Amino acid sequence: MKESAPKSYSIGYVPRTFPRDPVEINQFLEHMFLGQVLEPIVDSDRYGQVVGGVAKAWTFDESGKRMTFTLNKGKVFSNGVPVRPADVVYSIKRHLGTKSQSAQFLADIESISESGDDKVLVKLKKFNVALIKALSRDQLGVLPKNWKFDLKSVEPYIGTGPYRLIRQEGEWFLVANPHYENKNQLTIPKWKIKFLNNSLNSIPDDSLPDYIPAITGLSLEKVKKNKDFNPKDFKVERNVNYSQTSFWIFPTSDYFKNEENRFKFARMFDSVVDKYSAEQDLKRATGLIPLGISGHNTTKTSPPEGQGKLSRKLIVANLKGVFEPFFSSEAFKEFLKANEIEVEYVPFDPPTLYQLKGKKIDIITGSWAGGFSDPTGFLGLLSPFLGMGFDEYLGSISADLQSAISESNWSSRAEKFKRFDANLVKSGLLIPGWKVPTYTVIKSPLKYKEVQNRYTERFINVTAQ
């Protein structure tokens, strides 16, 4: 007799900061787990096409400054209460004017209000073609009006997604939402959540989860060394993703203030990154905008030659876990030795990013997958990352960016973003890194259905066969 599949599986990993108020969430894996519980007003597939979420339809007026969303009457919260326009208004208003990652993307919203029994009206300060995609962020998932985050609650989120987040005996679980509109598609009724250690990409040494989505190559190596890992039981798949690394001149650096010195440093550092990427068989990034996003440059631009001087000390704000292999590489060590440079590291992770503002730093390392399938999905992250307004940081090339952002023709918009992206590299402010391959590790009998998935995975697509 064939043994029946277990009713629950384990899934990981999520940072220790999860769960917390969606306004505070700022890490990719947190967004992904939040997206299993909450649904945004509209959604976006992996190709950037806007599809229905809590709303089933949306229209723009002729000016493009008024958007009307018609809600899907089939949407019901996990507590059994139908979604109302007031819930959508409340959920989005919570992010406006705050330190939320999404606040930058929503800055052009003048007002949001109820409009009848099933409609939400959004008025904009100016036409913003990307705002509809920004509203698809997991962080903007709809919650009931007047909901408040309470970490002590056994169910801290009330959403319309396929799962509920439930605390049981000190552990966290994703449990099937009986009120989910398409619950017949949900084949795994319960997941036990497993957490990372205290830092990003820090895989625990205990038993492996049955399903591990979106981990880096560094984390994958640790997974493969785990005593539970058996290649016969686990399948490793390389993902199509938008994630890439970058190096930025920090505003407090002398390289930021002196253009000739910056050009010399950027050109030399670019060659180090190029050498390292070739040795590790990693594809170089071409700029800020990753492959797969409209506005991506197909060929890489190089920073200009500079006749300035290199500082004898390099202060690096280093994202924990992601960049250690680069900074310990022979290519980087040779660069330091050849130029008699001493390096000082200032390690950080996303929750401590705000502590870097104003510190004496030369370059800061970045790695992200964006927030939605448009270049503006990356731009909102940069002001808190750099510790100053992005327009101020860019100086003269900010005009290129504003021209691209305000362009409503999608073809022209892409070309303008390409020009901005190339000029950003030419400025020496950005040294592109490499594309970050991510992997999904899945244990038999689990399988992930091939669908037009959004940039964060949906666990409802995992089946037990």
XYZ file of C-alpha atoms in Angstrom:
465
model
C 0.000 0.000 0.000
C 1.376 3.384 -0.972
C 2.184 5.572 1.998
C 0.165 8.799 2.042
C 1.982 12.123 1.970
C 2.413 13.872 5.326
C 0.045 16.747 5.972
C 2.773 19.244 6.822
C 6.288 20.084 5.723
C 8.998 22.462 6.881
C 10.010 25.555 4.965
C 12.867 28.038 5.378
C 14.598 30.219 5.762
C 13.275 33.541 7.031
C 15.230 36.186 9.027
C 14.797 36.343 12.805
C 13.233 39.790 12.436
C 10.082 38.143 11.023
C 7.228 38.618 11.797
C 7.013 42.363 12.347
C 4.827 45.244 11.230
C 4.763 45.295 7.381
C 5.774 48.979 7.484
C 9.115 47.900 9.018
C 9.842 44.954 6.710
C 12.922 45.544 4.531
C 14.412 42.157 3.616
C 13.597 40.114 0.531
C 12.821 36.893 2.430
C 10.561 38.756 4.842
C 8.642 40.191 1.878
C 8.295 36.707 0.401
C 6.895 35.132 3.569
C 4.589 38.099 4.152
C 3.263 37.598 0.623
C 1.936 34.153 1.541
C -0.451 35.758 4.043
C -1.340 39.145 2.556
C -2.435 40.082 -0.961
C -1.897 43.560 -2.491
C -4.585 45.535 -4.301
C -3.039 44.431 -7.618
C -0.417 41.786 -8.312
C 2.397 41.430 -10.827
C 3.626 38.336 -12.611
C 7.311 37.609 -13.254
C 7.133 39.420 -16.599
C 5.957 42.659 -14.990
C 2.351 42.374 -16.182
C -0.167 43.790 -13.713
C -2.848 41.276 -12.740
C -5.694 41.258 -10.263
C -5.131 41.106 -6.525
C -7.677 42.281 -3.999
C -8.969 44.453 -6.856
C -10.368 42.784 -9.963
C -10.248 45.874 -12.230
C -8.738 49.369 -12.405
C -9.133 52.401 -14.635
C -7.327 55.734 -15.175
C -8.881 59.030 -16.127
C -7.548 60.967 -19.140
C -4.973 62.867 -17.073
C -3.590 59.652 -15.576
C -3.832 61.290 -12.144
C -6.941 59.468 -10.926
C -7.037 55.688 -10.560
C -10.195 53.828 -9.619
C -9.941 50.245 -8.352
C -12.935 47.908 -8.256
C -12.587 45.280 -5.522
C -13.062 41.569 -5.974
C -16.098 40.623 -3.878
C -14.692 37.106 -3.453
C -11.907 38.347 -1.196
C -12.434 37.478 2.466
C -10.000 37.907 5.355
C -8.793 34.892 7.323
C -11.215 35.890 10.117
C -14.157 35.453 7.719
C -14.866 39.173 7.195
C -15.183 40.382 3.560
C -12.715 42.986 2.323
C -14.097 46.511 2.070
C -12.704 49.659 0.425
C -11.937 51.060 3.890
C -9.512 48.175 4.471
C -7.562 48.974 1.299
C -7.456 52.686 2.128
C -6.217 51.972 5.655
C -3.575 49.475 4.506
C -1.973 51.817 1.970
C -2.252 54.932 4.137
C -0.225 53.142 6.840
C 2.865 53.447 4.600
C 2.478 57.027 3.372
C 5.009 59.424 4.850
C 6.723 56.761 6.957
C 10.111 55.004 6.850
C 8.496 52.097 5.002
C 10.429 50.877 1.940
C 7.244 51.409 -0.046
C 6.777 55.035 1.051
C 9.263 56.198 -1.598
C 7.276 54.477 -4.342
C 3.978 55.931 -3.095
C 5.191 59.513 -2.655
C 3.123 60.750 -5.626
C -0.163 59.747 -3.988
C -2.077 62.890 -3.025
C -5.023 61.063 -1.467
C -6.681 57.653 -1.295
C -10.321 57.225 -0.365
C -13.366 54.981 -0.521
C -15.615 55.412 -3.544
C -18.875 53.560 -3.058
C -19.339 50.025 -1.774
C -16.645 48.340 -3.884
C -14.277 51.037 -5.193
C -11.120 52.826 -4.089
C -10.079 56.164 -5.595
C -6.394 57.144 -5.722
C -5.523 60.729 -6.661
C -1.959 61.514 -7.705
C 0.077 64.702 -7.414
C 1.428 63.974 -10.890
C 1.148 61.205 -13.438
C 3.338 58.264 -12.431
C 3.294 55.356 -14.844
C 5.051 52.987 -12.415
C 2.739 53.497 -9.454
C 0.351 50.745 -10.529
C 3.254 48.265 -10.381
C 4.473 49.651 -7.076
C 1.101 48.790 -5.546
C 1.833 45.097 -6.210
C 4.517 44.952 -3.505
C 4.076 42.237 -0.859
C 4.615 44.889 1.797
C 1.407 46.619 0.650
C -0.796 43.583 1.277
C -4.303 44.459 2.474
C -5.115 44.256 6.188
C -8.394 45.011 8.010
C -9.112 48.632 8.902
C -7.596 49.609 12.271
C -5.484 46.432 12.444
C -2.431 46.761 14.703
C 0.631 44.554 14.794
C 0.992 42.515 17.988
C 3.916 40.100 18.153
C 2.313 38.376 21.153
C -0.720 37.428 19.069
C -1.088 33.825 17.906
C -2.064 35.262 14.480
C -0.278 38.605 14.015
C -1.490 39.146 10.417
C -5.079 38.998 9.138
C -4.936 38.693 5.349
C -6.616 37.246 2.265
C -3.678 35.114 1.070
C -3.568 31.321 0.864
C -2.005 30.939 4.321
C -2.417 32.207 7.856
C 0.665 32.813 10.005
C 0.024 31.007 13.293
C 2.077 30.592 16.471
C 1.761 27.174 18.104
C 3.772 26.152 21.180
C 6.468 28.717 20.487
C 6.854 27.788 16.774
C 5.572 29.600 13.692
C 3.504 27.878 11.004
C 1.848 28.749 7.719
C -1.590 27.145 7.893
C -4.136 26.958 5.081
C -6.578 29.867 5.079
C -10.090 28.320 4.889
C -11.442 31.581 3.436
C -8.915 31.816 0.595
C -10.696 32.369 -2.724
C -8.794 29.595 -4.572
C -8.242 27.172 -1.700
C -8.713 24.185 -4.023
C -5.276 25.058 -5.508
C -3.588 24.725 -2.123
C -2.139 21.212 -1.720
C 0.203 21.739 1.260
C -2.073 22.634 4.184
C 0.661 23.382 6.710
C 4.304 24.517 6.747
C 6.564 24.737 9.792
C 8.763 27.827 9.374
C 12.497 27.564 10.001
C 14.602 30.645 10.700
C 18.063 31.844 9.780
C 20.623 32.463 12.501
C 21.018 36.076 13.573
C 22.564 37.388 10.343
C 21.565 37.382 6.694
C 22.458 34.170 4.795
C 23.445 32.430 8.057
C 22.084 28.903 7.617
C 21.551 26.943 10.878
C 23.293 23.601 11.409
C 20.149 21.715 12.443
C 17.890 19.615 10.188
C 17.154 21.017 6.731
C 13.685 22.242 5.714
C 11.789 20.279 3.077
C 11.616 23.392 0.911
C 14.218 26.174 0.757
C 13.366 28.972 -1.725
C 15.673 31.745 -2.944
C 19.027 31.121 -1.267
C 22.391 32.359 -2.529
C 25.291 30.196 -3.689
C 27.067 30.869 -0.387
C 24.084 29.526 1.553
C 23.708 26.615 -0.854
C 27.234 25.439 -0.070
C 26.384 25.351 3.620
C 23.155 23.474 2.891
C 25.096 20.848 0.925
C 27.439 20.316 3.873
C 24.528 19.613 6.221
C 24.379 16.026 7.477
C 20.779 15.738 6.206
C 21.598 16.704 2.638
C 21.426 13.748 0.264
C 21.511 14.537 -3.481
C 19.159 11.610 -4.054
C 16.509 13.227 -1.865
C 17.035 16.923 -2.582
C 16.733 18.643 -5.931
C 18.595 21.919 -6.476
C 17.235 24.312 -9.102
C 18.810 27.572 -10.249
C 16.254 30.376 -10.328
C 15.579 33.091 -12.858
C 15.878 36.233 -10.767
C 16.697 39.926 -10.860
C 19.167 39.965 -7.983
C 22.588 41.530 -8.494
C 25.318 43.206 -6.472
C 26.763 46.693 -6.679
C 29.375 48.969 -5.111
C 28.560 52.624 -4.443
C 30.737 55.569 -3.504
C 29.398 56.733 -0.142
C 28.580 60.455 0.249
C 31.062 60.887 3.144
C 33.993 59.634 1.044
C 36.664 61.896 -0.438
C 36.004 59.988 -3.690
C 32.479 61.427 -3.712
C 33.824 64.978 -3.521
C 36.810 64.657 -5.900
C 35.768 63.545 -9.396
C 39.265 62.777 -10.754
C 40.134 60.639 -7.726
C 36.772 58.909 -8.035
C 37.290 58.120 -11.732
C 40.690 56.575 -11.023
C 39.346 54.491 -8.151
C 36.205 53.400 -10.034
C 38.185 52.276 -13.112
C 40.657 50.261 -11.007
C 37.987 48.781 -8.743
C 35.894 47.872 -11.775
C 38.787 45.797 -13.109
C 39.053 43.969 -9.764
C 35.326 43.130 -9.832
C 35.705 42.022 -13.453
C 38.583 39.689 -12.567
C 36.779 38.220 -9.576
C 33.563 37.666 -11.574
C 35.487 35.851 -14.324
C 37.245 33.617 -11.786
C 33.929 32.731 -10.117
C 32.080 32.333 -13.430
C 29.627 35.074 -12.448
C 28.057 37.355 -15.060
C 28.833 41.022 -14.558
C 26.021 43.456 -13.983
C 25.767 46.237 -16.569
C 24.514 48.951 -14.235
C 21.767 49.558 -11.724
C 18.939 47.936 -13.710
C 19.082 44.114 -13.846
C 18.450 41.845 -16.797
C 14.717 41.229 -17.157
C 13.700 44.763 -16.139
C 12.725 47.326 -18.762
C 15.612 49.778 -19.187
C 18.373 47.184 -18.770
C 21.539 47.842 -20.780
C 22.634 44.858 -22.835
C 26.266 46.008 -22.875
C 28.305 47.162 -19.926
C 29.562 50.737 -19.666
C 32.967 51.369 -18.067
C 33.847 54.249 -15.775
C 36.210 56.826 -17.309
C 39.974 57.004 -16.850
C 41.077 59.230 -13.969
C 44.331 60.995 -13.208
C 43.727 61.445 -9.494
C 45.143 59.720 -6.425
C 43.984 56.713 -4.454
C 43.544 57.002 -0.702
C 45.834 54.789 1.359
C 42.899 53.629 3.434
C 39.649 52.183 2.108
C 36.646 52.058 4.438
C 34.049 49.529 3.269
C 30.480 49.203 4.551
C 30.098 45.482 3.950
C 26.739 43.694 3.772
C 27.176 40.670 6.043
C 27.379 37.269 4.400
C 27.075 38.306 0.751
C 30.437 39.904 -0.035
C 32.913 37.989 2.138
C 34.093 35.798 -0.787
C 34.901 38.903 -2.829
C 36.827 40.691 -0.092
C 38.792 37.534 0.745
C 39.583 36.843 -2.941
C 43.064 37.005 -4.416
C 41.880 39.619 -6.932
C 40.935 42.048 -4.156
C 44.029 41.274 -2.055
C 46.267 41.953 -5.065
C 44.517 45.293 -5.634
C 45.205 46.323 -2.029
C 48.819 45.170 -2.133
C 49.639 46.755 -5.497
C 48.306 50.129 -4.369
C 49.459 49.894 -0.737
C 45.902 50.287 0.534
C 44.743 49.335 4.004
C 41.103 48.281 4.311
C 38.691 48.780 7.208
C 35.305 47.033 7.241
C 32.069 48.373 8.689
C 29.745 45.329 8.627
C 25.991 45.860 8.439
C 22.790 44.018 7.669
C 19.487 45.522 6.436
C 17.996 46.247 9.883
C 21.108 48.231 10.903
C 21.436 50.185 7.643
C 20.244 53.437 9.252
C 23.271 53.393 11.574
C 25.623 54.095 8.659
C 24.304 57.578 7.891
C 27.034 60.185 8.350
C 29.790 57.673 9.111
C 33.116 58.004 7.326
C 32.801 55.339 4.589
C 34.267 55.093 1.085
C 32.146 52.399 -0.556
C 29.016 50.563 0.453
C 28.035 47.166 -0.927
C 24.502 46.476 -2.088
C 22.531 43.410 -3.107
C 18.807 43.332 -3.815
C 16.141 41.967 -6.091
C 13.988 45.070 -6.341
C 10.380 45.567 -5.429
C 8.515 45.227 -8.717
C 9.281 44.881 -12.417
C 10.157 48.491 -13.201
C 13.398 50.465 -12.696
C 11.687 52.614 -10.085
C 11.434 49.448 -7.992
C 15.138 49.829 -7.241
C 15.335 53.593 -6.838
C 13.302 53.865 -3.657
C 15.841 51.695 -1.854
C 18.737 54.005 -2.589
C 18.056 57.072 -0.415
C 18.135 55.148 2.902
C 20.948 52.986 1.526
C 23.131 55.999 0.712
C 22.024 58.155 3.619
C 20.926 61.089 1.442
C 18.345 61.963 -1.199
C 19.066 60.135 -4.453
C 18.622 63.264 -6.606
C 21.160 65.106 -4.462
C 23.509 62.145 -4.667
C 23.308 62.029 -8.471
C 24.038 65.713 -9.039
C 23.885 66.665 -12.714
C 22.665 63.268 -13.937
C 19.498 63.487 -11.809
C 17.898 65.224 -14.812
C 18.333 62.004 -16.838
C 16.575 60.060 -14.099
C 13.655 62.476 -13.797
C 13.176 62.445 -17.570
C 12.984 58.631 -17.521
C 10.620 58.483 -14.547
C 8.163 60.967 -16.072
C 8.069 59.230 -19.486
C 4.728 57.484 -20.055
C 5.586 55.788 -23.361
C 7.036 52.419 -22.302
C 9.480 52.125 -25.219
C 10.821 55.664 -24.761
C 10.906 55.112 -21.023
C 13.155 52.064 -21.441
C 15.574 53.970 -23.672
C 15.761 56.867 -21.228
C 16.487 54.513 -18.354
C 19.242 52.882 -20.393
C 20.827 56.293 -20.917
C 20.537 57.129 -17.228
C 21.980 53.726 -16.258
C 25.016 54.206 -18.510
C 25.599 57.745 -17.225
C 25.424 56.503 -13.633
C 28.314 54.107 -14.319
C 30.198 56.831 -16.225
C 29.879 59.084 -13.177
C 31.981 56.628 -11.186
C 29.394 56.642 -8.387
C 28.269 53.085 -9.154
C 30.598 50.174 -9.865
C 28.385 47.301 -11.071
C 28.894 43.953 -9.379
C 27.626 40.625 -10.647
C 24.359 38.797 -11.073
C 23.582 36.800 -7.946
C 22.350 33.332 -8.780
C 19.789 32.058 -6.305
C 18.650 28.511 -5.821
C 15.654 26.555 -4.647
C 16.314 23.352 -2.724
C 13.350 21.004 -2.595
C 13.037 17.574 -1.015
C 11.156 14.705 -2.615
C 8.195 14.281 -2.984
C 7.678 18.048 -3.168
C 7.566 19.753 -6.561
C 7.223 23.373 -7.618
C 4.688 23.948 -10.381
C 5.978 25.991 -13.333
C 3.721 29.029 -13.504
C 4.052 32.681 -14.432
C 5.320 33.402 -10.974
C 5.980 36.877 -9.594
C 9.459 37.880 -8.416
C 8.745 36.396 -4.964
C 7.645 32.771 -4.927
C 4.162 31.679 -3.954
C 4.227 28.562 -1.771
C 0.751 27.630 -3.017
C 2.525 26.433 -6.184
C 4.331 23.667 -4.274
C 2.719 20.235 -4.492
C 3.380 16.870 -2.829
C 3.444 14.117 -5.480
